PDB file of C-alpha atoms in Angstrom:
ATOM      1  CA  MET A 110       0.000   0.000   0.000  1.00  0.00           C
ATOM      2  CA  LEU A 111       1.293   3.470  -0.935  1.00  0.00           C
ATOM      3  CA  THR A 112       1.368   6.113   1.773  1.00  0.00           C
ATOM      4  CA  LEU A 113       2.236   9.746   2.303  1.00  0.00           C
ATOM      5  CA  LYS A 114       5.743   8.562   3.187  1.00  0.00           C
ATOM      6  CA  ASN A 115       6.032   7.131  -0.350  1.00  0.00           C
ATOM      7  CA  LEU A 116       4.853  10.421  -1.831  1.00  0.00           C
ATOM      8  CA  THR A 117       7.373  12.387   0.236  1.00  0.00           C
ATOM      9  CA  SER A 118      10.130  10.044  -0.932  1.00  0.00           C
ATOM     10  CA  ALA A 119       9.020  10.390  -4.570  1.00  0.00           C
ATOM     11  CA  LYS A 120       9.025  14.202  -4.344  1.00  0.00           C
ATOM     12  CA  LYS A 121      12.517  14.161  -2.848  1.00  0.00           C
ATOM     13  CA  PHE A 122      13.711  11.902  -5.676  1.00  0.00           C
ATOM     14  CA  LEU A 123      12.156  14.177  -8.335  1.00  0.00           C
ATOM     15  CA  ARG A 124      13.750  17.295  -6.835  1.00  0.00           C
ATOM     16  CA  LYS A 125      17.178  15.652  -7.121  1.00  0.00           C
ATOM     17  CA  MET A 126      16.477  14.622 -10.716  1.00  0.00           C
ATOM     18  CA  TYR A 127      15.361  18.138 -11.749  1.00  0.00           C
ATOM     19  CA  ALA A 128      18.397  19.695 -10.033  1.00  0.00           C
ATOM     20  CA  LYS A 129      20.764  17.408 -11.993  1.00  0.00           C
ATOM     21  CA  ASP A 130      19.637  19.132 -15.210  1.00  0.00           C
ATOM     22  CA  TYR A 131      20.930  22.458 -13.834  1.00  0.00           C
ATOM     23  CA  PRO A 132      24.301  21.844 -12.141  1.00  0.00           C
ATOM     24  CA  TYR A 133      25.157  25.563 -12.430  1.00  0.00           C
ATOM     25  CA  TYR A 134      22.447  26.427  -9.859  1.00  0.00           C
ATOM     26  CA  SER A 135      23.307  26.099  -6.181  1.00  0.00           C
ATOM     27  CA  PRO A 136      21.777  27.169  -2.874  1.00  0.00           C
ATOM     28  CA  GLU A 137      25.043  28.983  -2.078  1.00  0.00           C
ATOM     29  CA  GLN A 138      24.563  31.299  -5.091  1.00  0.00           C
ATOM     30  CA  ASP A 139      20.841  31.906  -4.556  1.00  0.00           C
ATOM     31  CA  GLU A 140      18.446  29.732  -2.563  1.00  0.00           C
ATOM     32  CA  LEU A 141      15.297  30.845  -4.401  1.00  0.00           C
ATOM     33  CA  SER A 142      16.714  30.196  -7.877  1.00  0.00           C
ATOM     34  CA  TYR A 143      18.003  26.822  -6.738  1.00  0.00           C
ATOM     35  CA  GLU A 144      14.621  25.834  -5.272  1.00  0.00           C
ATOM     36  CA  LEU A 145      12.881  26.868  -8.503  1.00  0.00           C
ATOM     37  CA  CYS A 146      15.211  24.681 -10.591  1.00  0.00           C
ATOM     38  CA  THR A 147      14.321  21.638  -8.472  1.00  0.00           C
ATOM     39  CA  ILE A 148      10.585  21.614  -9.258  1.00  0.00           C
ATOM     40  CA  SER A 149       8.547  20.794 -12.349  1.00  0.00           C
ATOM     41  CA  ASN A 150       7.912  23.393 -15.057  1.00  0.00           C
ATOM     42  CA  THR A 151       4.239  23.674 -14.106  1.00  0.00           C
ATOM     43  CA  GLU A 152       4.918  24.072 -10.388  1.00  0.00           C
ATOM     44  CA  ARG A 153       7.698  26.585 -11.112  1.00  0.00           C
ATOM     45  CA  SER A 154       5.480  28.637 -13.444  1.00  0.00           C
ATOM     46  CA  ASP A 155       2.590  28.660 -10.973  1.00  0.00           C
ATOM     47  CA  SER A 156       4.894  29.574  -8.068  1.00  0.00           C
ATOM     48  CA  VAL A 157       6.482  32.460  -9.979  1.00  0.00           C
ATOM     49  CA  GLU A 158       3.049  33.767 -10.985  1.00  0.00           C
ATOM     50  CA  VAL A 159       1.867  33.783  -7.370  1.00  0.00           C
ATOM     51  CA  MET A 160       5.066  35.511  -6.172  1.00  0.00           C
ATOM     52  CA  VAL A 161       4.670  38.241  -8.818  1.00  0.00           C
ATOM     53  CA  MET A 162       0.984  38.610  -7.957  1.00  0.00           C
ATOM     54  CA  GLN A 163       1.962  39.092  -4.311  1.00  0.00           C
ATOM     55  CA  MET A 164       4.451  41.795  -5.343  1.00  0.00           C
ATOM     56  CA  PHE A 165       1.666  43.672  -7.120  1.00  0.00           C
ATOM     57  CA  GLU A 166      -0.524  43.352  -4.008  1.00  0.00           C
ATOM     58  CA  GLN A 167       2.332  44.481  -1.735  1.00  0.00           C
ATOM     59  CA  SER A 168       2.823  47.617  -3.827  1.00  0.00           C
ATOM     60  CA  GLY A 169      -0.852  48.558  -3.457  1.00  0.00           C
ATOM     61  CA  HIS A 170      -2.319  47.331  -6.753  1.00  0.00           C
ATOM     62  CA  ASN A 171      -5.855  45.999  -6.679  1.00  0.00           C
ATOM     63  CA  ILE A 172      -5.782  42.394  -7.837  1.00  0.00           C
ATOM     64  CA  TYR A 173      -9.169  41.593  -9.293  1.00  0.00           C
ATOM     65  CA  LYS A 174      -8.663  38.145 -10.722  1.00  0.00           C
ATOM     66  CA  MET A 175      -6.050  35.537 -11.276  1.00  0.00           C
ATOM     67  CA  GLY A 176      -6.640  33.434 -14.382  1.00  0.00           C
ATOM     68  CA  GLY A 177      -8.092  29.927 -14.126  1.00  0.00           C
ATOM     69  CA  ASN A 178      -7.542  26.843 -16.273  1.00  0.00           C
ATOM     70  CA  ASN A 179      -8.631  28.627 -19.456  1.00  0.00           C
ATOM     71  CA  LYS A 180      -6.838  31.869 -18.652  1.00  0.00           C
ATOM     72  CA  ARG A 181      -5.550  34.159 -21.372  1.00  0.00           C
ATOM     73  CA  TYR A 182      -3.558  36.234 -18.861  1.00  0.00           C
ATOM     74  CA  ASP A 183      -2.293  35.605 -15.338  1.00  0.00           C
ATOM     75  CA  LEU A 184      -3.678  38.474 -13.281  1.00  0.00           C
ATOM     76  CA  TRP A 185      -5.763  41.612 -13.458  1.00  0.00           C
ATOM     77  CA  ALA A 186      -4.114  44.512 -11.606  1.00  0.00           C
ATOM     78  CA  ASN A 187      -5.558  48.040 -11.500  1.00  0.00           C
ATOM     79  CA  ASP A 188      -7.565  47.504 -14.698  1.00  0.00           C
ATOM     80  CA  GLU A 189      -4.643  45.996 -16.633  1.00  0.00           C
ATOM     81  CA  LYS A 190      -4.258  42.413 -17.807  1.00  0.00           C
ATOM     82  CA  ILE A 191      -0.818  41.159 -16.767  1.00  0.00           C
ATOM     83  CA  GLU A 192       0.845  38.121 -18.342  1.00  0.00           C
ATOM     84  CA  ILE A 193       3.785  36.537 -16.486  1.00  0.00           C
ATOM     85  CA  LYS A 194       6.424  34.425 -18.228  1.00  0.00           C
ATOM     86  CA  SER A 195       9.461  32.866 -16.601  1.00  0.00           C
ATOM     87  CA  SER A 196      12.547  31.125 -17.900  1.00  0.00           C
ATOM     88  CA  LEU A 197      15.330  29.142 -16.262  1.00  0.00           C
ATOM     89  CA  ALA A 198      18.834  29.935 -17.460  1.00  0.00           C
ATOM     90  CA  ARG A 199      20.348  27.391 -19.838  1.00  0.00           C
ATOM     91  CA  GLN A 200      24.110  27.301 -19.699  1.00  0.00           C
ATOM     92  CA  LYS A 201      25.916  27.277 -23.014  1.00  0.00           C
ATOM     93  CA  ASN A 202      29.616  26.851 -23.721  1.00  0.00           C
ATOM     94  CA  ALA A 203      30.418  25.157 -20.412  1.00  0.00           C
ATOM     95  CA  GLY A 204      34.142  25.738 -21.061  1.00  0.00           C
ATOM     96  CA  LYS A 205      36.102  28.849 -20.104  1.00  0.00           C
ATOM     97  CA  ASN A 206      33.451  31.416 -21.039  1.00  0.00           C
ATOM     98  CA  PRO A 207      30.037  30.029 -20.168  1.00  0.00           C
ATOM     99  CA  TYR A 208      26.956  32.140 -20.766  1.00  0.00           C
ATOM    100  CA  TYR A 209      23.221  31.718 -20.247  1.00  0.00           C
ATOM    101  CA  THR A 210      20.272  31.782 -22.599  1.00  0.00           C
ATOM    102  CA  TYR A 211      16.583  32.284 -21.784  1.00  0.00           C
ATOM    103  CA  SER A 212      13.413  31.338 -23.666  1.00  0.00           C
ATOM    104  CA  PHE A 213      10.016  32.909 -23.061  1.00  0.00           C
ATOM    105  CA  VAL A 214       7.385  31.044 -25.051  1.00  0.00           C
ATOM    106  CA  ASP A 215       3.685  31.245 -25.916  1.00  0.00           C
ATOM    107  CA  ILE A 216       3.549  35.037 -25.815  1.00  0.00           C
ATOM    108  CA  LYS A 217       0.250  36.396 -27.154  1.00  0.00           C
ATOM    109  CA  PRO A 218       0.415  40.217 -27.040  1.00  0.00           C
ATOM    110  CA  GLU A 219      -3.255  40.585 -27.927  1.00  0.00           C
ATOM    111  CA  CYS A 220      -4.155  38.950 -24.583  1.00  0.00           C
ATOM    112  CA  PHE A 221      -2.435  41.345 -22.155  1.00  0.00           C
ATOM    113  CA  ASP A 222      -1.678  44.985 -21.422  1.00  0.00           C
ATOM    114  CA  ARG A 223       1.694  44.330 -19.782  1.00  0.00           C
ATOM    115  CA  LEU A 224       4.123  41.421 -19.851  1.00  0.00           C
ATOM    116  CA  VAL A 225       6.293  40.472 -16.880  1.00  0.00           C
ATOM    117  CA  LEU A 226       9.432  38.482 -17.732  1.00  0.00           C
ATOM    118  CA  VAL A 227      11.076  36.591 -14.874  1.00  0.00           C
ATOM    119  CA  TYR A 228      14.660  35.568 -15.603  1.00  0.00           C
ATOM    120  CA  ILE A 229      15.562  32.774 -13.189  1.00  0.00           C
ATOM    121  CA  CYS A 230      19.332  33.277 -13.100  1.00  0.00           C
ATOM    122  CA  PRO A 231      21.716  31.128 -11.038  1.00  0.00           C
ATOM    123  CA  ASP A 232      22.504  34.195  -8.905  1.00  0.00           C
ATOM    124  CA  GLY A 233      18.890  35.317  -8.392  1.00  0.00           C
ATOM    125  CA  LEU A 234      15.677  36.369 -10.115  1.00  0.00           C
ATOM    126  CA  LYS A 235      15.627  39.367 -12.445  1.00  0.00           C
ATOM    127  CA  LEU A 236      12.148  40.769 -13.121  1.00  0.00           C
ATOM    128  CA  ARG A 237      11.215  43.015 -16.037  1.00  0.00           C
ATOM    129  CA  ILE A 238       7.941  44.519 -17.224  1.00  0.00           C
ATOM    130  CA  LEU A 239       7.027  45.606 -20.746  1.00  0.00           C
ATOM    131  CA  THR A 240       4.013  47.254 -22.276  1.00  0.00           C
ATOM    132  CA  LYS A 241       2.120  45.555 -25.079  1.00  0.00           C
ATOM    133  CA  ARG A 242       3.525  48.210 -27.408  1.00  0.00           C
ATOM    134  CA  ALA A 243       7.121  47.339 -26.410  1.00  0.00           C
ATOM    135  CA  VAL A 244       6.409  43.641 -27.023  1.00  0.00           C
ATOM    136  CA  TYR A 245       5.029  44.381 -30.509  1.00  0.00           C
ATOM    137  CA  ALA A 246       8.083  46.567 -31.224  1.00  0.00           C
ATOM    138  CA  ARG A 247      10.367  43.672 -30.242  1.00  0.00           C
ATOM    139  CA  ILE A 248       8.395  41.255 -32.436  1.00  0.00           C
ATOM    140  CA  SER A 249       8.585  43.645 -35.366  1.00  0.00           C
ATOM    141  CA  GLY A 250      12.227  44.630 -34.831  1.00  0.00           C
ATOM    142  CA  LYS A 251      13.417  41.024 -34.531  1.00  0.00           C
ATOM    143  CA  LYS A 252      11.035  39.874 -37.299  1.00  0.00           C
ATOM    144  CA  LEU A 253       9.710  37.120 -35.044  1.00  0.00           C
ATOM    145  CA  LYS A 254       7.327  34.552 -36.531  1.00  0.00           C
ATOM    146  CA  ARG A 255       4.241  33.548 -34.623  1.00  0.00           C
ATOM    147  CA  GLY A 256       3.863  29.870 -33.795  1.00  0.00           C
ATOM    148  CA  ALA A 257       0.607  28.048 -33.073  1.00  0.00           C
ATOM    149  CA  ALA A 258       0.838  28.973 -29.367  1.00  0.00           C
ATOM    150  CA  GLY A 259       2.194  32.505 -29.808  1.00  0.00           C
ATOM    151  CA  TYR A 260       5.585  34.178 -30.117  1.00  0.00           C
ATOM    152  CA  SER A 261       8.840  33.140 -28.479  1.00  0.00           C
ATOM    153  CA  ILE A 262      11.410  35.605 -27.229  1.00  0.00           C
ATOM    154  CA  TYR A 263      14.912  34.209 -26.897  1.00  0.00           C
ATOM    155  CA  HIS A 264      17.897  35.778 -25.199  1.00  0.00           C
ATOM    156  CA  ASN A 265      21.354  34.634 -26.097  1.00  0.00           C
ATOM    157  CA  LYS A 266      24.923  35.585 -25.249  1.00  0.00           C
ATOM    158  CA  ASN A 267      24.664  39.063 -26.746  1.00  0.00           C
ATOM    159  CA  SER A 268      21.131  39.943 -25.599  1.00  0.00           C
ATOM    160  CA  LYS A 269      20.327  42.256 -22.729  1.00  0.00           C
ATOM    161  CA  MET A 270      17.337  41.771 -20.479  1.00  0.00           C
ATOM    162  CA  ILE A 271      14.496  43.790 -21.937  1.00  0.00           C
ATOM    163  CA  GLY A 272      11.919  46.002 -20.289  1.00  0.00           C
ATOM    164  CA  GLN A 273      11.737  48.136 -17.180  1.00  0.00           C
ATOM    165  CA  ASP A 274      12.893  46.805 -13.826  1.00  0.00           C
ATOM    166  CA  LEU A 275       9.719  45.492 -12.120  1.00  0.00           C
ATOM    167  CA  TYR A 276      10.848  46.564  -8.645  1.00  0.00           C
ATOM    168  CA  SER A 277      11.217  50.168  -9.832  1.00  0.00           C
ATOM    169  CA  PHE A 278       7.894  50.009 -11.686  1.00  0.00           C
ATOM    170  CA  LEU A 279       6.147  48.856  -8.502  1.00  0.00           C
ATOM    171  CA  GLY A 280       8.036  51.292  -6.279  1.00  0.00           C
ATOM    172  CA  LEU A 281       9.733  48.493  -4.336  1.00  0.00           C
ATOM    173  CA  THR A 282      13.439  48.046  -3.563  1.00  0.00           C
ATOM    174  CA  SER A 283      15.222  48.383  -6.904  1.00  0.00           C
ATOM    175  CA  ASP A 284      17.239  45.771  -8.750  1.00  0.00           C
ATOM    176  CA  LYS A 285      20.272  47.456 -10.355  1.00  0.00           C
ATOM    177  CA  SER A 286      20.784  45.054 -13.309  1.00  0.00           C
ATOM    178  CA  SER A 287      21.243  46.607 -16.738  1.00  0.00           C
ATOM    179  CA  VAL A 288      18.209  46.666 -18.996  1.00  0.00           C
ATOM    180  CA  GLU A 289      17.414  47.473 -22.585  1.00  0.00           C
ATOM    181  CA  SER A 290      14.962  50.371 -22.715  1.00  0.00           C
ATOM    182  CA  GLU A 291      11.389  49.984 -23.905  1.00  0.00           C
TER     183      GLU A 291
END
């Protein structure tokens, strides 16, 4: 008979398996990033969405609705539809000069007013916010092609994080990472 003890053991096993895919993450660098790399994509996405929603609430925004199973956006804050996308860093060129890439997929600009991008870096989370207009400008400027589920924004070795710092936008403690302007 299977018990809660079996489930706990299975979850522990899965966390170790997920973490093996990302050996460049460690709790010594950043505990939150490390914890996020040890859970499934769905659990990670849902957790990041709730954390961002809580940031909006903390900064005084009225949160009217968080999307359900058939959601087209993740939250409704002060009369704006907010979509939240997150991406774990993928290490490339593991030799002398490693760098990280990020992929944000299934972006449908017609379904939101603002897009929050959460870069889950080995040394911590970097949060950016863009207007719908800035997203369309990026799509146009990079000549991105729409897939069946929406657009994909990729960041490689030479890309800068795009958008405005979310902490500054919300009036919270600022993150000083460099950004590409809207």
